[in-house]
Amino acid sequence: MPYRNPEIETMDPKDLRQMQSEKLVKLVKYVYDRSPFYKKRFDEFGVKPEDIKSIDDLGKLPFTMKQDLRDTYPNGMFCVKNTDVVRYHASSGTTGKPTVVGYTQNDLDLWAESLARGMTAVGLSEDDIIQVSYGYGLFTGGLGVHYGSEKIGATTLPASSGNTERQITLMKDLDVTAICCTPSYFSYLIEAAEQMDCSIKNKTKLRVGIFGAEPWSESLRKRIEERSGIKAYDVFGTSELSGPLFIECEMQEGMHIWSDMFLFEILDPETNEPVPDGTVGELVVTTLMKEALPLVRYRVGDLASLETAVCKCGRTHPRLMRLKGRSDDMVIVRGINVFPGQVEYVLVKFPEVSPHFMIVIDREGELDNMAVQVELADMASDKLDDYYKLKSGIQHELKSILNLHADVEFVAPGTIPRSEGKAKRVIDKRQY
Amino acid sequence: MTKTIKQISLFSENKPGRLAKIADVLGKENINIRAFTIAESGDFGIVRLVVDHPDQAHDVLKREGFTVSETDVVGIEINDEPGSMKDVAELFAEGNINIDYAYAFIGRNQKAVLIVRVSDLESALSFLKTKGVSLLEINDLL
């Protein structure tokens, strides 16, 4: 099994922790000296850089929130001069202002290196042709993966998002072997390719998919792999940390978090105390090597669990298990937390429907109503009763997963909007 | 071989314009509709059609993205006069044939046509045959 950096990737966990410890001490001093934001935050919290002597003191540090990035818009948290910033990206703000992130040349190299390790771990190399179907531009997905692909010496096809027919034509004609995009867009590509009589499974050379930017389930992985004949890997990252960063290895048992670059904690959202391995909690990340926009104990807003046991692939770095959803993707219906990923998990069990869906929440009087619009796929019957049975079957499964009744509404194939970036899964019509 | 009629069934959302779209697809393909009914159920319905070229209709509708199926149904010609429905219904009762759904229309030459969907097609057909009922196929309706 190939490693890109065997020395680091298989380093003894104790040595890794020691390395993290040293880098953390330096980081704390670095941000305190360079960022007025962090100086103020640490002072208010009553912590001085010299109080942090090792990784064991991590819990003494204050958190950084997404709101801090918004409050210091556009670059109030940066730790380098503007002239040292070689790239900006920005994520769309749902509440007005975007969040701006910046990179030094070293930051860009580090980002690409992180992805290059992951791409190597799924068996990609200079012999591969990688189609990057994440959007290019301010969104970090496209350019991030692009540089990772170049770093391993692969041939990069910067397809960006959109123009689905051309994507499929190029995939076939250029013998593309790997693709990076959102899992929902890839599901759409599978369908569209079949309609063009260019089945991805039978008529292309595609063998690897790296899918992220939205939470997806194990059962969707199975379905994608069966329908397209490729191996599908999860990738995690977010623009505040750079962009897409960590990919699963060939074992498909979690995304390797490079501990020499990042320090991950999973905390109980109520107590802020670390949870044991395998327990879902809130993801908190400290960047150990970033220069332009380092983050200390950043609350990413994702719910996930970590596995620290050494992986079967030999890599000693901890693994981030499949995300359970973003805390901000979550909707609360009748006081119950609902993640779109849970709905997807249910739907992929029913071959009669497609994995494309939309949750519609409305309010009647004081009561929330949740409906799930579901697209029919391999379902055709002349009898209403067959539709009723399917509907109540799905409703029953939803109820057992969500602990909440949701009305299933069937819609015609192809009518749920296909997104080329992150899929929009929720329409909330409630007025407060 | 026993005669049956191939019925086309389509899932359709219950929204304005859906039927027009279906009819447009069939019209452009020069497919003629012989019989037609909609079973509605809240937010969706099933459109059932008897057409002159069912296989062609099925393929073109599928190509256009509709959820469509073909089902074998029984077509029976009866006299267009009082009491003839009773005779057929009693025959079904005698043969213990359960009807899932049915619809009828006026045919030609003072005849009416009854289309019946039964759960157990094979046994229904063999029973009706022993009773000498004349079953229709699509060519009889053109």
PDB file of N, CA, C and O in Angstrom, chain B residues 88-142:
ATOM      1  N   VAL B  88     -72.544  -9.775 -17.529  1.00  0.00           N
ATOM      2  CA  VAL B  88     -71.088  -9.905 -17.392  1.00  0.00           C
ATOM      3  C   VAL B  88     -70.695  -9.966 -15.917  1.00  0.00           C
ATOM      4  O   VAL B  88     -69.891 -10.804 -15.508  1.00  0.00           O
ATOM      5  N   ALA B  89     -71.297  -9.069 -15.133  1.00  0.00           N
ATOM      6  CA  ALA B  89     -70.939  -9.019 -13.706  1.00  0.00           C
ATOM      7  C   ALA B  89     -71.254 -10.346 -13.029  1.00  0.00           C
ATOM      8  O   ALA B  89     -70.475 -10.832 -12.204  1.00  0.00           O
ATOM      9  N   GLU B  90     -72.376 -10.929 -13.395  1.00  0.00           N
ATOM     10  CA  GLU B  90     -72.741 -12.233 -12.798  1.00  0.00           C
ATOM     11  C   GLU B  90     -71.763 -13.324 -13.209  1.00  0.00           C
ATOM     12  O   GLU B  90     -71.426 -14.206 -12.428  1.00  0.00           O
ATOM     13  N   LEU B  91     -71.292 -13.202 -14.433  1.00  0.00           N
ATOM     14  CA  LEU B  91     -70.321 -14.172 -14.930  1.00  0.00           C
ATOM     15  C   LEU B  91     -69.017 -14.089 -14.098  1.00  0.00           C
ATOM     16  O   LEU B  91     -68.452 -15.107 -13.709  1.00  0.00           O
ATOM     17  N   PHE B  92     -68.593 -12.875 -13.824  1.00  0.00           N
ATOM     18  CA  PHE B  92     -67.383 -12.671 -13.006  1.00  0.00           C
ATOM     19  C   PHE B  92     -67.595 -13.252 -11.600  1.00  0.00           C
ATOM     20  O   PHE B  92     -66.702 -13.868 -11.027  1.00  0.00           O
ATOM     21  N   ALA B  93     -68.791 -13.031 -11.072  1.00  0.00           N
ATOM     22  CA  ALA B  93     -69.094 -13.546  -9.735  1.00  0.00           C
ATOM     23  C   ALA B  93     -69.047 -15.079  -9.747  1.00  0.00           C
ATOM     24  O   ALA B  93     -68.451 -15.710  -8.880  1.00  0.00           O
ATOM     25  N   GLU B  94     -69.634 -15.657 -10.776  1.00  0.00           N
ATOM     26  CA  GLU B  94     -69.680 -17.119 -10.892  1.00  0.00           C
ATOM     27  C   GLU B  94     -68.265 -17.705 -10.967  1.00  0.00           C
ATOM     28  O   GLU B  94     -67.956 -18.711 -10.334  1.00  0.00           O
ATOM     29  N   GLY B  95     -67.408 -17.025 -11.708  1.00  0.00           N
ATOM     30  CA  GLY B  95     -66.034 -17.513 -11.853  1.00  0.00           C
ATOM     31  C   GLY B  95     -65.137 -17.097 -10.684  1.00  0.00           C
ATOM     32  O   GLY B  95     -63.940 -17.357 -10.703  1.00  0.00           O
ATOM     33  N   ASN B  96     -65.727 -16.432  -9.670  1.00  0.00           N
ATOM     34  CA  ASN B  96     -64.971 -15.976  -8.504  1.00  0.00           C
ATOM     35  C   ASN B  96     -63.780 -15.098  -8.923  1.00  0.00           C
ATOM     36  O   ASN B  96     -62.687 -15.217  -8.409  1.00  0.00           O
ATOM     37  N   ILE B  97     -64.031 -14.234  -9.912  1.00  0.00           N
ATOM     38  CA  ILE B  97     -62.982 -13.349 -10.423  1.00  0.00           C
ATOM     39  C   ILE B  97     -63.099 -12.000  -9.722  1.00  0.00           C
ATOM     40  O   ILE B  97     -64.127 -11.345  -9.810  1.00  0.00           O
ATOM     41  N   ASN B  98     -62.047 -11.622  -9.029  1.00  0.00           N
ATOM     42  CA  ASN B  98     -62.082 -10.320  -8.340  1.00  0.00           C
ATOM     43  C   ASN B  98     -61.590  -9.213  -9.273  1.00  0.00           C
ATOM     44  O   ASN B  98     -60.568  -9.349  -9.936  1.00  0.00           O
ATOM     45  N   ILE B  99     -62.346  -8.111  -9.299  1.00  0.00           N
ATOM     46  CA  ILE B  99     -61.997  -6.994 -10.178  1.00  0.00           C
ATOM     47  C   ILE B  99     -61.205  -5.962  -9.372  1.00  0.00           C
ATOM     48  O   ILE B  99     -61.667  -5.487  -8.345  1.00  0.00           O
ATOM     49  N   ASP B 100     -59.979  -5.631  -9.841  1.00  0.00           N
ATOM     50  CA  ASP B 100     -59.211  -4.556  -9.187  1.00  0.00           C
ATOM     51  C   ASP B 100     -59.815  -3.203  -9.562  1.00  0.00           C
ATOM     52  O   ASP B 100     -60.053  -2.363  -8.718  1.00  0.00           O
ATOM     53  N   TYR B 101     -59.985  -3.009 -10.838  1.00  0.00           N
ATOM     54  CA  TYR B 101     -60.669  -1.809 -11.315  1.00  0.00           C
ATOM     55  C   TYR B 101     -61.186  -2.074 -12.718  1.00  0.00           C
ATOM     56  O   TYR B 101     -60.767  -3.043 -13.370  1.00  0.00           O
ATOM     57  N   ALA B 102     -62.105  -1.242 -13.153  1.00  0.00           N
ATOM     58  CA  ALA B 102     -62.678  -1.448 -14.481  1.00  0.00           C
ATOM     59  C   ALA B 102     -63.195  -0.130 -15.020  1.00  0.00           C
ATOM     60  O   ALA B 102     -63.431   0.813 -14.267  1.00  0.00           O
ATOM     61  N   TYR B 103     -63.303  -0.036 -16.327  1.00  0.00           N
ATOM     62  CA  TYR B 103     -63.942   1.125 -16.936  1.00  0.00           C
ATOM     63  C   TYR B 103     -64.544   0.679 -18.261  1.00  0.00           C
ATOM     64  O   TYR B 103     -64.219  -0.401 -18.772  1.00  0.00           O
ATOM     65  N   ALA B 104     -65.461   1.484 -18.779  1.00  0.00           N
ATOM     66  CA  ALA B 104     -66.157   1.062 -19.987  1.00  0.00           C
ATOM     67  C   ALA B 104     -66.368   2.244 -20.905  1.00  0.00           C
ATOM     68  O   ALA B 104     -66.340   3.395 -20.461  1.00  0.00           O
ATOM     69  N   PHE B 105     -66.504   1.960 -22.175  1.00  0.00           N
ATOM     70  CA  PHE B 105     -66.838   3.029 -23.126  1.00  0.00           C
ATOM     71  C   PHE B 105     -67.699   2.444 -24.246  1.00  0.00           C
ATOM     72  O   PHE B 105     -67.781   1.225 -24.423  1.00  0.00           O
ATOM     73  N   ILE B 106     -68.336   3.356 -24.985  1.00  0.00           N
ATOM     74  CA  ILE B 106     -69.210   2.903 -26.067  1.00  0.00           C
ATOM     75  C   ILE B 106     -68.375   2.639 -27.312  1.00  0.00           C
ATOM     76  O   ILE B 106     -67.585   3.496 -27.727  1.00  0.00           O
ATOM     77  N   GLY B 107     -68.500   1.451 -27.831  1.00  0.00           N
ATOM     78  CA  GLY B 107     -67.740   1.111 -29.031  1.00  0.00           C
ATOM     79  C   GLY B 107     -68.558   1.403 -30.280  1.00  0.00           C
ATOM     80  O   GLY B 107     -69.360   2.331 -30.315  1.00  0.00           O
ATOM     81  N   ARG B 108     -68.360   0.582 -31.284  1.00  0.00           N
ATOM     82  CA  ARG B 108     -69.081   0.796 -32.560  1.00  0.00           C
ATOM     83  C   ARG B 108     -70.172  -0.259 -32.722  1.00  0.00           C
ATOM     84  O   ARG B 108     -70.189  -1.262 -32.014  1.00  0.00           O
ATOM     85  N   ASN B 109     -71.047  -0.056 -33.652  1.00  0.00           N
ATOM     86  CA  ASN B 109     -72.111  -1.023 -34.000  1.00  0.00           C
ATOM     87  C   ASN B 109     -72.950  -1.430 -32.794  1.00  0.00           C
ATOM     88  O   ASN B 109     -73.166  -2.620 -32.543  1.00  0.00           O
ATOM     89  N   GLN B 110     -73.432  -0.452 -32.038  1.00  0.00           N
ATOM     90  CA  GLN B 110     -74.275  -0.722 -30.861  1.00  0.00           C
ATOM     91  C   GLN B 110     -73.609  -1.672 -29.857  1.00  0.00           C
ATOM     92  O   GLN B 110     -74.262  -2.463 -29.209  1.00  0.00           O
ATOM     93  N   LYS B 111     -72.308  -1.569 -29.766  1.00  0.00           N
ATOM     94  CA  LYS B 111     -71.597  -2.397 -28.795  1.00  0.00           C
ATOM     95  C   LYS B 111     -70.879  -1.493 -27.770  1.00  0.00           C
ATOM     96  O   LYS B 111     -70.518  -0.368 -28.103  1.00  0.00           O
ATOM     97  N   ALA B 112     -70.733  -2.024 -26.585  1.00  0.00           N
ATOM     98  CA  ALA B 112     -69.948  -1.319 -25.571  1.00  0.00           C
ATOM     99  C   ALA B 112     -68.722  -2.167 -25.249  1.00  0.00           C
ATOM    100  O   ALA B 112     -68.723  -3.380 -25.472  1.00  0.00           O
ATOM    101  N   VAL B 113     -67.689  -1.495 -24.739  1.00  0.00           N
ATOM    102  CA  VAL B 113     -66.462  -2.212 -24.400  1.00  0.00           C
ATOM    103  C   VAL B 113     -66.185  -2.043 -22.915  1.00  0.00           C
ATOM    104  O   VAL B 113     -66.207  -0.925 -22.387  1.00  0.00           O
ATOM    105  N   LEU B 114     -65.960  -3.168 -22.254  1.00  0.00           N
ATOM    106  CA  LEU B 114     -65.640  -3.155 -20.829  1.00  0.00           C
ATOM    107  C   LEU B 114     -64.179  -3.577 -20.675  1.00  0.00           C
ATOM    108  O   LEU B 114     -63.766  -4.602 -21.210  1.00  0.00           O
ATOM    109  N   ILE B 115     -63.404  -2.721 -19.976  1.00  0.00           N
ATOM    110  CA  ILE B 115     -61.993  -3.043 -19.707  1.00  0.00           C
ATOM    111  C   ILE B 115     -61.888  -3.410 -18.224  1.00  0.00           C
ATOM    112  O   ILE B 115     -62.327  -2.648 -17.364  1.00  0.00           O
ATOM    113  N   VAL B 116     -61.334  -4.586 -17.942  1.00  0.00           N
ATOM    114  CA  VAL B 116     -61.283  -5.055 -16.563  1.00  0.00           C
ATOM    115  C   VAL B 116     -59.849  -5.449 -16.199  1.00  0.00           C
ATOM    116  O   VAL B 116     -59.181  -6.174 -16.942  1.00  0.00           O
ATOM    117  N   ARG B 117     -59.408  -4.948 -15.040  1.00  0.00           N
ATOM    118  CA  ARG B 117     -58.101  -5.377 -14.497  1.00  0.00           C
ATOM    119  C   ARG B 117     -58.412  -6.357 -13.383  1.00  0.00           C
ATOM    120  O   ARG B 117     -59.139  -6.036 -12.444  1.00  0.00           O
ATOM    121  N   VAL B 118     -57.923  -7.590 -13.513  1.00  0.00           N
ATOM    122  CA  VAL B 118     -58.176  -8.617 -12.486  1.00  0.00           C
ATOM    123  C   VAL B 118     -56.866  -9.000 -11.826  1.00  0.00           C
ATOM    124  O   VAL B 118     -55.787  -8.810 -12.402  1.00  0.00           O
ATOM    125  N   SER B 119     -56.950  -9.511 -10.604  1.00  0.00           N
ATOM    126  CA  SER B 119     -55.710  -9.853  -9.906  1.00  0.00           C
ATOM    127  C   SER B 119     -55.117 -11.138 -10.474  1.00  0.00           C
ATOM    128  O   SER B 119     -53.914 -11.246 -10.616  1.00  0.00           O
ATOM    129  N   ASP B 120     -55.959 -12.115 -10.805  1.00  0.00           N
ATOM    130  CA  ASP B 120     -55.427 -13.370 -11.339  1.00  0.00           C
ATOM    131  C   ASP B 120     -55.858 -13.504 -12.797  1.00  0.00           C
ATOM    132  O   ASP B 120     -56.908 -14.055 -13.119  1.00  0.00           O
ATOM    133  N   LEU B 121     -55.002 -12.984 -13.666  1.00  0.00           N
ATOM    134  CA  LEU B 121     -55.360 -12.893 -15.081  1.00  0.00           C
ATOM    135  C   LEU B 121     -55.542 -14.263 -15.726  1.00  0.00           C
ATOM    136  O   LEU B 121     -56.515 -14.515 -16.435  1.00  0.00           O
ATOM    137  N   GLU B 122     -54.604 -15.173 -15.452  1.00  0.00           N
ATOM    138  CA  GLU B 122     -54.627 -16.480 -16.108  1.00  0.00           C
ATOM    139  C   GLU B 122     -55.934 -17.222 -15.851  1.00  0.00           C
ATOM    140  O   GLU B 122     -56.608 -17.684 -16.785  1.00  0.00           O
ATOM    141  N   SER B 123     -56.313 -17.323 -14.596  1.00  0.00           N
ATOM    142  CA  SER B 123     -57.518 -18.098 -14.292  1.00  0.00           C
ATOM    143  C   SER B 123     -58.760 -17.368 -14.795  1.00  0.00           C
ATOM    144  O   SER B 123     -59.724 -18.003 -15.242  1.00  0.00           O
ATOM    145  N   ALA B 124     -58.758 -16.037 -14.785  1.00  0.00           N
ATOM    146  CA  ALA B 124     -59.892 -15.290 -15.311  1.00  0.00           C
ATOM    147  C   ALA B 124     -60.067 -15.571 -16.799  1.00  0.00           C
ATOM    148  O   ALA B 124     -61.184 -15.825 -17.281  1.00  0.00           O
ATOM    149  N   LEU B 125     -58.941 -15.544 -17.519  1.00  0.00           N
ATOM    150  CA  LEU B 125     -59.016 -15.758 -18.968  1.00  0.00           C
ATOM    151  C   LEU B 125     -59.526 -17.155 -19.302  1.00  0.00           C
ATOM    152  O   LEU B 125     -60.390 -17.326 -20.170  1.00  0.00           O
ATOM    153  N   SER B 126     -59.017 -18.151 -18.597  1.00  0.00           N
ATOM    154  CA  SER B 126     -59.438 -19.515 -18.937  1.00  0.00           C
ATOM    155  C   SER B 126     -60.910 -19.742 -18.585  1.00  0.00           C
ATOM    156  O   SER B 126     -61.630 -20.413 -19.313  1.00  0.00           O
ATOM    157  N   PHE B 127     -61.348 -19.113 -17.484  1.00  0.00           N
ATOM    158  CA  PHE B 127     -62.767 -19.250 -17.140  1.00  0.00           C
ATOM    159  C   PHE B 127     -63.653 -18.596 -18.201  1.00  0.00           C
ATOM    160  O   PHE B 127     -64.626 -19.173 -18.671  1.00  0.00           O
ATOM    161  N   LEU B 128     -63.309 -17.367 -18.590  1.00  0.00           N
ATOM    162  CA  LEU B 128     -64.122 -16.635 -19.566  1.00  0.00           C
ATOM    163  C   LEU B 128     -64.156 -17.378 -20.898  1.00  0.00           C
ATOM    164  O   LEU B 128     -65.165 -17.395 -21.603  1.00  0.00           O
ATOM    165  N   LYS B 129     -63.044 -18.027 -21.205  1.00  0.00           N
ATOM    166  CA  LYS B 129     -62.958 -18.793 -22.449  1.00  0.00           C
ATOM    167  C   LYS B 129     -63.953 -19.971 -22.429  1.00  0.00           C
ATOM    168  O   LYS B 129     -64.669 -20.198 -23.419  1.00  0.00           O
ATOM    169  N   THR B 130     -63.991 -20.687 -21.304  1.00  0.00           N
ATOM    170  CA  THR B 130     -64.898 -21.837 -21.212  1.00  0.00           C
ATOM    171  C   THR B 130     -66.355 -21.394 -21.322  1.00  0.00           C
ATOM    172  O   THR B 130     -67.204 -22.153 -21.734  1.00  0.00           O
ATOM    173  N   LYS B 131     -66.613 -20.128 -20.938  1.00  0.00           N
ATOM    174  CA  LYS B 131     -67.977 -19.608 -21.012  1.00  0.00           C
ATOM    175  C   LYS B 131     -68.283 -19.033 -22.390  1.00  0.00           C
ATOM    176  O   LYS B 131     -69.363 -18.478 -22.619  1.00  0.00           O
ATOM    177  N   GLY B 132     -67.287 -19.102 -23.296  1.00  0.00           N
ATOM    178  CA  GLY B 132     -67.503 -18.616 -24.651  1.00  0.00           C
ATOM    179  C   GLY B 132     -67.596 -17.107 -24.786  1.00  0.00           C
ATOM    180  O   GLY B 132     -68.169 -16.595 -25.743  1.00  0.00           O
ATOM    181  N   VAL B 133     -67.025 -16.368 -23.826  1.00  0.00           N
ATOM    182  CA  VAL B 133     -67.037 -14.904 -23.910  1.00  0.00           C
ATOM    183  C   VAL B 133     -66.028 -14.468 -24.963  1.00  0.00           C
ATOM    184  O   VAL B 133     -64.899 -14.952 -24.976  1.00  0.00           O
ATOM    185  N   SER B 134     -66.444 -13.564 -25.845  1.00  0.00           N
ATOM    186  CA  SER B 134     -65.481 -13.133 -26.870  1.00  0.00           C
ATOM    187  C   SER B 134     -64.630 -12.004 -26.321  1.00  0.00           C
ATOM    188  O   SER B 134     -65.109 -10.953 -25.931  1.00  0.00           O
ATOM    189  N   LEU B 135     -63.317 -12.277 -26.226  1.00  0.00           N
ATOM    190  CA  LEU B 135     -62.370 -11.307 -25.663  1.00  0.00           C
ATOM    191  C   LEU B 135     -61.780 -10.462 -26.786  1.00  0.00           C
ATOM    192  O   LEU B 135     -61.610 -10.941 -27.909  1.00  0.00           O
ATOM    193  N   LEU B 136     -61.462  -9.220 -26.428  1.00  0.00           N
ATOM    194  CA  LEU B 136     -60.979  -8.288 -27.450  1.00  0.00           C
ATOM    195  C   LEU B 136     -59.463  -8.144 -27.388  1.00  0.00           C
ATOM    196  O   LEU B 136     -58.848  -8.325 -26.350  1.00  0.00           O
ATOM    197  N   GLU B 137     -58.884  -7.812 -28.527  1.00  0.00           N
ATOM    198  CA  GLU B 137     -57.507  -7.324 -28.533  1.00  0.00           C
ATOM    199  C   GLU B 137     -57.512  -5.958 -29.201  1.00  0.00           C
ATOM    200  O   GLU B 137     -58.528  -5.510 -29.704  1.00  0.00           O
ATOM    201  N   ILE B 138     -56.352  -5.310 -29.182  1.00  0.00           N
ATOM    202  CA  ILE B 138     -56.343  -3.898 -29.573  1.00  0.00           C
ATOM    203  C   ILE B 138     -56.829  -3.712 -31.017  1.00  0.00           C
ATOM    204  O   ILE B 138     -57.512  -2.732 -31.317  1.00  0.00           O
ATOM    205  N   ASN B 139     -56.563  -4.678 -31.883  1.00  0.00           N
ATOM    206  CA  ASN B 139     -56.996  -4.547 -33.283  1.00  0.00           C
ATOM    207  C   ASN B 139     -58.511  -4.442 -33.421  1.00  0.00           C
ATOM    208  O   ASN B 139     -59.022  -3.866 -34.369  1.00  0.00           O
ATOM    209  N   ASP B 140     -59.219  -5.012 -32.431  1.00  0.00           N
ATOM    210  CA  ASP B 140     -60.677  -4.929 -32.470  1.00  0.00           C
ATOM    211  C   ASP B 140     -61.177  -3.530 -32.134  1.00  0.00           C
ATOM    212  O   ASP B 140     -62.359  -3.230 -32.291  1.00  0.00           O
ATOM    213  N   LEU B 141     -60.300  -2.711 -31.601  1.00  0.00           N
ATOM    214  CA  LEU B 141     -60.719  -1.378 -31.148  1.00  0.00           C
ATOM    215  C   LEU B 141     -60.241  -0.270 -32.079  1.00  0.00           C
ATOM    216  O   LEU B 141     -60.436   0.907 -31.818  1.00  0.00           O
ATOM    217  N   LEU B 142     -59.559  -0.636 -33.174  1.00  0.00           N
ATOM    218  CA  LEU B 142     -59.000   0.410 -34.040  1.00  0.00           C
ATOM    219  C   LEU B 142     -60.053   0.941 -35.005  1.00  0.00           C
ATOM    220  O   LEU B 142     -61.017   0.281 -35.295  1.00  0.00           O
TER     221      LEU B 142
END
